[in-house]
């Protein structure tokens, strides 16, 4: 067996059609699918994440879907730790993995590896940082981080709460800036794989139309009812990583912090649309950044991708 085993990465912004394409490819050969999506990992978050339905998952099984609750935290490091054994198991069974999704940080972490030997999370330190934020405000916490790690101060925003917590946590444990440690440490790169990278990058106007249609469908099939069910089942707040998913934060604010008037509902839907467009913009930026370092084949249209990849893998 070759030391370098094939891994197919199928990337693209939200609503670009990558999941449907992956399912078509699944039928073309000896493949299995792995989700690369920071929202699909959460149980009970189905409509707002455009998660494949139970019937679709039965026909096209995906790994790394529905693995944690909305109260849990999932990271790029955890993704790499989870996905590598799955990839290895597929290869051992003679399968070729297709990794499909839009969480570019996860793809980057798999392609380039992660810094070794950063300290593990310390819940007591995290709780202390959260308590400080509640007492003094996030601006004060951010200012403290910027004072000890100027690079992080330039890269992060006050709204990047999880990143601020992690950076301050690392500094309080090690006495060194996280940016310095990341720059100095060797990478734990999954060198045993050979990656075949494909990206769907449709025209922005076409993508915006697809996003609008997706959100219209989302509202019509009961997304707000889904979020109401999440509120009943879990002790949710807008600081949870799960609730940073586009649509969920806006719906949570509407349901918990407004009078639920028609005007506020329209405003919530507009904010969700804007947030989804901004997500797609960030995904394009990530993809362009990755393409500067790694070999990629890109497609402007879904039809172009289907014809080319079906011929290649069929």
Short mmCIF file of C-alpha atoms in Angstrom, two decimals:
data_model
loop_
_atom_site.label_atom_id
_atom_site.label_comp_id
_atom_site.label_asym_id
_atom_site.label_seq_id
_atom_site.Cartn_x
_atom_site.Cartn_y
_atom_site.Cartn_z
CA UNK A 1 0.00 0.00 0.00
CA UNK A 2 1.28 3.47 -0.87
CA UNK A 3 2.50 5.60 1.98
CA UNK A 4 0.41 8.46 0.61
CA UNK A 5 -3.27 7.62 0.57
CA UNK A 6 -5.78 9.69 -1.44
CA UNK A 7 -8.16 12.11 0.25
CA UNK A 8 -10.64 14.12 -1.82
CA UNK A 9 -11.50 17.55 -0.44
CA UNK A 10 -14.62 19.16 -1.87
CA UNK A 11 -14.95 22.73 -0.64
CA UNK A 12 -17.20 25.67 -1.34
CA UNK A 13 -19.19 28.48 0.21
CA UNK A 14 -22.57 27.92 1.77
CA UNK A 15 -25.37 27.06 -0.69
CA UNK A 16 -22.93 26.32 -3.53
CA UNK A 17 -24.28 22.79 -3.99
CA UNK A 18 -21.24 20.88 -2.71
CA UNK A 19 -23.21 18.40 -0.59
CA UNK A 20 -25.43 17.38 -3.53
CA UNK A 21 -22.33 17.00 -5.68
CA UNK A 22 -20.63 14.84 -3.05
CA UNK A 23 -23.69 12.60 -2.93
CA UNK A 24 -23.55 12.17 -6.72
CA UNK A 25 -19.86 11.28 -6.53
CA UNK A 26 -20.65 8.80 -3.76
CA UNK A 27 -22.65 6.81 -6.30
CA UNK A 28 -19.83 6.85 -8.86
CA UNK A 29 -17.31 4.72 -7.04
CA UNK A 30 -15.92 3.24 -3.87
CA UNK A 31 -16.27 6.38 -1.71
CA UNK A 32 -17.44 7.39 1.75
CA UNK A 33 -18.41 10.88 2.89
CA UNK A 34 -17.09 12.94 5.78
CA UNK A 35 -18.69 16.24 6.75
CA UNK A 36 -16.35 19.21 7.22
CA UNK A 37 -18.83 21.58 8.79
CA UNK A 38 -18.64 23.21 12.21
CA UNK A 39 -22.45 23.42 12.45
CA UNK A 40 -23.40 19.92 11.28
CA UNK A 41 -21.62 18.41 14.29
CA UNK A 42 -24.49 19.58 16.52
CA UNK A 43 -27.45 17.37 17.28
CA UNK A 44 -30.96 18.85 16.86
CA UNK A 45 -29.68 21.69 14.65
CA UNK A 46 -31.05 20.48 11.34
CA UNK A 47 -33.00 23.08 9.37
CA UNK A 48 -30.76 26.08 9.97
CA UNK A 49 -27.64 24.12 9.06
CA UNK A 50 -29.16 22.64 5.89
CA UNK A 51 -28.22 19.24 7.30
CA UNK A 52 -28.93 16.28 5.04
CA UNK A 53 -32.24 14.72 6.05
CA UNK A 54 -32.39 11.37 7.83
CA UNK A 55 -33.41 9.77 4.54
CA UNK A 56 -30.51 11.41 2.72
CA UNK A 57 -28.08 10.33 5.43
CA UNK A 58 -29.39 6.78 5.17
CA UNK A 59 -28.76 6.81 1.41
CA UNK A 60 -25.53 8.82 1.62
CA UNK A 61 -24.00 8.25 5.07
CA UNK A 62 -21.87 11.12 6.41
CA UNK A 63 -19.33 10.87 9.19
CA UNK A 64 -19.01 13.67 11.79
CA UNK A 65 -22.67 14.72 11.74
CA UNK A 66 -24.70 14.84 14.99
CA UNK A 67 -21.76 14.04 17.27
CA UNK A 68 -22.22 16.64 20.07
CA UNK A 69 -24.96 18.75 21.65
CA UNK A 70 -25.37 22.51 21.11
CA UNK A 71 -23.91 23.04 24.59
CA UNK A 72 -20.58 21.46 23.64
CA UNK A 73 -17.51 23.04 22.07
CA UNK A 74 -15.82 21.63 18.97
CA UNK A 75 -12.51 22.83 17.55
CA UNK A 76 -10.30 22.45 14.50
CA UNK A 77 -7.90 20.40 16.63
CA UNK A 78 -10.72 18.07 17.65
CA UNK A 79 -11.81 17.77 14.02
CA UNK A 80 -8.31 16.67 12.95
CA UNK A 81 -8.14 14.24 15.88
CA UNK A 82 -11.53 12.78 14.89
CA UNK A 83 -11.15 12.73 11.12
CA UNK A 84 -7.73 11.08 10.75
CA UNK A 85 -8.78 7.73 12.30
CA UNK A 86 -11.93 7.77 10.13
CA UNK A 87 -9.83 8.37 7.00
CA UNK A 88 -7.44 5.60 8.00
CA UNK A 89 -10.32 3.18 8.60
CA UNK A 90 -11.78 3.97 5.18
CA UNK A 91 -8.45 3.30 3.49
CA UNK A 92 -8.08 0.05 5.42
CA UNK A 93 -11.45 -1.02 4.02
CA UNK A 94 -10.48 -0.03 0.48
CA UNK A 95 -12.60 3.12 0.44
CA UNK A 96 -11.61 6.61 -0.68
CA UNK A 97 -12.82 9.43 1.58
CA UNK A 98 -14.58 12.48 0.21
CA UNK A 99 -14.44 15.34 2.69
CA UNK A 100 -17.17 17.86 1.93
CA UNK A 101 -18.02 21.13 3.63
CA UNK A 102 -17.46 24.82 4.05
CA UNK A 103 -15.52 25.14 7.31
CA UNK A 104 -12.25 26.22 5.74
CA UNK A 105 -10.36 26.34 9.04
CA UNK A 106 -10.95 22.59 9.39
CA UNK A 107 -9.65 21.98 5.87
CA UNK A 108 -6.63 24.21 6.52
CA UNK A 109 -5.86 22.38 9.75
CA UNK A 110 -5.98 19.03 7.95
CA UNK A 111 -3.94 20.21 4.97
CA UNK A 112 -1.26 22.03 6.95
CA UNK A 113 -1.33 20.43 10.37
CA UNK A 114 -1.65 22.05 13.77
CA UNK A 115 0.84 23.43 16.23
CA UNK A 116 1.96 20.81 18.74
CA UNK A 117 2.23 21.10 22.48
CA UNK A 118 -0.06 24.03 23.14
CA UNK A 119 -1.53 23.53 26.61
CA UNK A 120 -4.83 21.75 27.02
CA UNK A 121 -7.87 23.76 28.02
CA UNK A 122 -8.11 24.72 31.69
CA UNK A 123 -11.75 25.16 32.65
CA UNK A 124 -10.95 27.10 35.84
CA UNK A 125 -8.98 29.69 33.85
CA UNK A 126 -11.73 29.90 31.25
CA UNK A 127 -14.33 30.41 33.97
CA UNK A 128 -12.20 33.19 35.46
CA UNK A 129 -11.94 34.93 32.08
CA UNK A 130 -15.70 34.64 31.57
CA UNK A 131 -16.33 36.07 35.04
CA UNK A 132 -13.96 38.94 34.27
CA UNK A 133 -15.83 39.63 31.02
CA UNK A 134 -19.16 39.72 32.84
CA UNK A 135 -17.79 42.09 35.46
CA UNK A 136 -15.67 44.39 33.31
CA UNK A 137 -16.91 43.83 29.75
CA UNK A 138 -15.28 42.13 26.77
CA UNK A 139 -13.45 45.29 25.76
CA UNK A 140 -11.44 45.16 28.99
CA UNK A 141 -10.61 41.49 28.44
CA UNK A 142 -9.60 42.21 24.85
CA UNK A 143 -7.42 45.11 25.99
CA UNK A 144 -5.65 42.80 28.45
CA UNK A 145 -4.92 40.33 25.67
CA UNK A 146 -3.67 43.06 23.32
CA UNK A 147 -1.30 44.28 26.04
CA UNK A 148 0.43 40.88 26.31
CA UNK A 149 0.02 39.72 22.70
CA UNK A 150 0.06 42.59 20.22
CA UNK A 151 -0.25 40.26 17.22
CA UNK A 152 -3.45 38.77 18.64
CA UNK A 153 -4.67 42.29 19.37
CA UNK A 154 -4.28 43.13 15.69
CA UNK A 155 -5.78 39.89 14.36
CA UNK A 156 -8.72 39.50 16.75
CA UNK A 157 -11.86 41.58 17.24
CA UNK A 158 -13.63 42.21 20.54
CA UNK A 159 -16.43 39.96 19.24
CA UNK A 160 -14.03 36.99 18.82
CA UNK A 161 -14.81 35.76 22.32
CA UNK A 162 -13.72 32.14 21.95
CA UNK A 163 -10.40 33.14 20.37
CA UNK A 164 -9.79 35.74 23.10
CA UNK A 165 -10.51 33.20 25.82
CA UNK A 166 -8.14 30.66 24.29
CA UNK A 167 -5.36 33.21 23.76
CA UNK A 168 -5.58 34.55 27.29
CA UNK A 169 -5.83 31.02 28.66
CA UNK A 170 -2.59 30.04 26.87
CA UNK A 171 -0.83 33.17 28.12
CA UNK A 172 -1.91 32.61 31.72
CA UNK A 173 -0.72 28.98 31.58
CA UNK A 174 2.57 29.50 29.72
CA UNK A 175 3.40 33.17 30.17
CA UNK A 176 3.92 33.38 26.39
CA UNK A 177 1.70 34.79 23.61
CA UNK A 178 -0.23 32.18 21.69
CA UNK A 179 0.79 33.78 18.38
CA UNK A 180 4.46 33.36 19.30
CA UNK A 181 3.98 29.73 20.30
CA UNK A 182 2.08 28.96 17.11
CA UNK A 183 4.83 30.52 14.99
CA UNK A 184 7.62 28.63 16.75
CA UNK A 185 6.11 25.18 17.05
CA UNK A 186 6.46 22.42 14.46
CA UNK A 187 3.37 21.29 12.61
CA UNK A 188 1.78 17.92 13.20
CA UNK A 189 1.05 17.40 9.53
CA UNK A 190 -0.87 14.35 8.24
CA UNK A 191 1.89 13.69 5.69
CA UNK A 192 0.63 10.19 4.95
CA UNK A 193 -2.21 11.56 2.81
CA UNK A 194 -2.20 12.98 -0.69
CA UNK A 195 -4.95 15.57 -1.02
CA UNK A 196 -6.99 16.21 -4.15
CA UNK A 197 -8.59 19.62 -3.67
CA UNK A 198 -11.69 20.78 -5.53
CA UNK A 199 -13.65 23.96 -4.95
CA UNK A 200 -17.04 25.20 -6.09
CA UNK A 201 -16.77 28.98 -6.50
CA UNK A 202 -19.91 30.18 -8.25
CA UNK A 203 -20.56 33.74 -9.33
CA UNK A 204 -21.48 35.93 -6.36
CA UNK A 205 -24.82 36.98 -7.81
CA UNK A 206 -25.81 33.38 -8.46
CA UNK A 207 -24.69 32.37 -4.98
CA UNK A 208 -26.65 35.20 -3.36
CA UNK A 209 -29.77 34.00 -5.18
CA UNK A 210 -29.17 30.47 -3.93
CA UNK A 211 -28.68 31.78 -0.38
CA UNK A 212 -31.94 33.76 -0.53
CA UNK A 213 -33.80 30.69 -1.76
CA UNK A 214 -32.27 28.52 0.95
CA UNK A 215 -33.33 30.96 3.67
CA UNK A 216 -36.86 31.26 2.27
CA UNK A 217 -37.12 27.49 2.41
CA UNK A 218 -35.64 27.47 5.91
CA UNK A 219 -38.27 29.85 7.25
CA UNK A 220 -41.11 28.03 5.47
CA UNK A 221 -40.32 24.55 6.82
CA UNK A 222 -40.17 25.60 10.47
CA UNK A 223 -36.76 26.93 11.40
CA UNK A 224 -38.15 29.13 14.18
CA UNK A 225 -39.96 26.13 15.63
CA UNK A 226 -36.67 24.24 15.59
CA UNK A 227 -34.97 27.01 17.57
CA UNK A 228 -37.89 27.13 20.01
CA UNK A 229 -37.38 23.41 20.56
CA UNK A 230 -33.66 23.97 21.18
CA UNK A 231 -34.48 26.63 23.77
CA UNK A 232 -36.78 24.22 25.57
CA UNK A 233 -34.28 21.36 25.50
CA UNK A 234 -31.01 23.19 26.22
CA UNK A 235 -29.83 26.09 28.37
CA UNK A 236 -28.79 28.21 25.40
CA UNK A 237 -27.06 31.59 25.29
CA UNK A 238 -25.54 33.58 22.47
CA UNK A 239 -21.98 32.98 23.72
CA UNK A 240 -22.16 29.29 22.80
CA UNK A 241 -20.24 28.43 19.64
CA UNK A 242 -23.29 26.57 18.32
CA UNK A 243 -25.37 29.72 18.54
CA UNK A 244 -22.82 31.63 16.47
CA UNK A 245 -24.02 29.64 13.47
CA UNK A 246 -25.69 31.93 10.96
CA UNK A 247 -29.44 32.09 11.46
CA UNK A 248 -29.38 30.64 14.96
CA UNK A 249 -28.02 33.73 16.69
CA UNK A 250 -30.55 35.95 14.92
CA UNK A 251 -33.41 33.57 15.72
CA UNK A 252 -32.32 33.24 19.34
CA UNK A 253 -32.25 37.03 19.78
CA UNK A 254 -35.68 37.33 18.15
CA UNK A 255 -37.26 34.66 20.32
CA UNK A 256 -35.66 35.68 23.63
CA UNK A 257 -35.09 39.42 23.35
CA UNK A 258 -37.92 40.84 21.25
CA UNK A 259 -41.69 41.15 21.33
CA UNK A 260 -41.90 38.82 18.30
CA UNK A 261 -43.70 41.44 16.24
CA UNK A 262 -43.93 41.15 12.46
CA UNK A 263 -41.49 44.06 12.13
CA UNK A 264 -38.93 42.37 14.36
CA UNK A 265 -39.42 39.09 12.50
CA UNK A 266 -38.67 40.78 9.19
CA UNK A 267 -35.62 42.45 10.72
CA UNK A 268 -34.43 39.09 12.06
CA UNK A 269 -34.80 37.49 8.63
CA UNK A 270 -32.88 40.36 7.03
CA UNK A 271 -30.06 40.02 9.59
CA UNK A 272 -29.87 36.27 8.95
CA UNK A 273 -29.63 36.86 5.20
CA UNK A 274 -26.88 39.45 5.68
CA UNK A 275 -24.97 37.16 8.05
CA UNK A 276 -25.16 34.28 5.56
CA UNK A 277 -23.85 36.48 2.77
CA UNK A 278 -21.01 37.59 5.03
CA UNK A 279 -20.23 33.94 5.81
CA UNK A 280 -20.00 33.20 2.08
CA UNK A 281 -17.69 36.18 1.64
CA UNK A 282 -15.37 34.87 4.36
CA UNK A 283 -15.44 31.42 2.79
CA UNK A 284 -14.35 32.87 -0.57
CA UNK A 285 -11.50 34.68 1.20
CA UNK A 286 -10.42 31.47 2.94
CA UNK A 287 -10.51 29.56 -0.34
CA UNK A 288 -8.38 32.13 -2.15
CA UNK A 289 -5.89 31.99 0.71
CA UNK A 290 -5.70 28.19 0.58
CA UNK A 291 -5.31 28.26 -3.20
CA UNK A 292 -2.15 30.32 -2.86
CA UNK A 293 -0.49 27.42 -1.01
CA UNK A 294 -2.18 24.24 -2.24
CA UNK A 295 -3.07 22.80 -5.65
CA UNK A 296 -6.76 23.24 -6.46
CA UNK A 297 -9.15 22.69 -9.27
CA UNK A 298 -12.02 25.17 -9.16
CA UNK A 299 -15.40 25.27 -10.84
CA UNK A 300 -17.55 28.28 -11.63
CA UNK A 301 -20.74 26.28 -12.02
CA UNK A 302 -22.16 23.18 -10.39
CA UNK A 303 -22.83 21.65 -13.83
CA UNK A 304 -19.19 22.07 -14.81
CA UNK A 305 -18.08 20.38 -11.59
CA UNK A 306 -20.56 17.53 -11.98
CA UNK A 307 -19.50 16.74 -15.55
CA UNK A 308 -15.77 16.92 -14.84
CA UNK A 309 -15.74 15.04 -11.56
CA UNK A 310 -18.22 12.37 -12.66
CA UNK A 311 -16.00 11.67 -15.67
CA UNK A 312 -12.90 11.63 -13.51
CA UNK A 313 -14.24 9.44 -10.72
CA UNK A 314 -16.85 7.48 -12.65
#
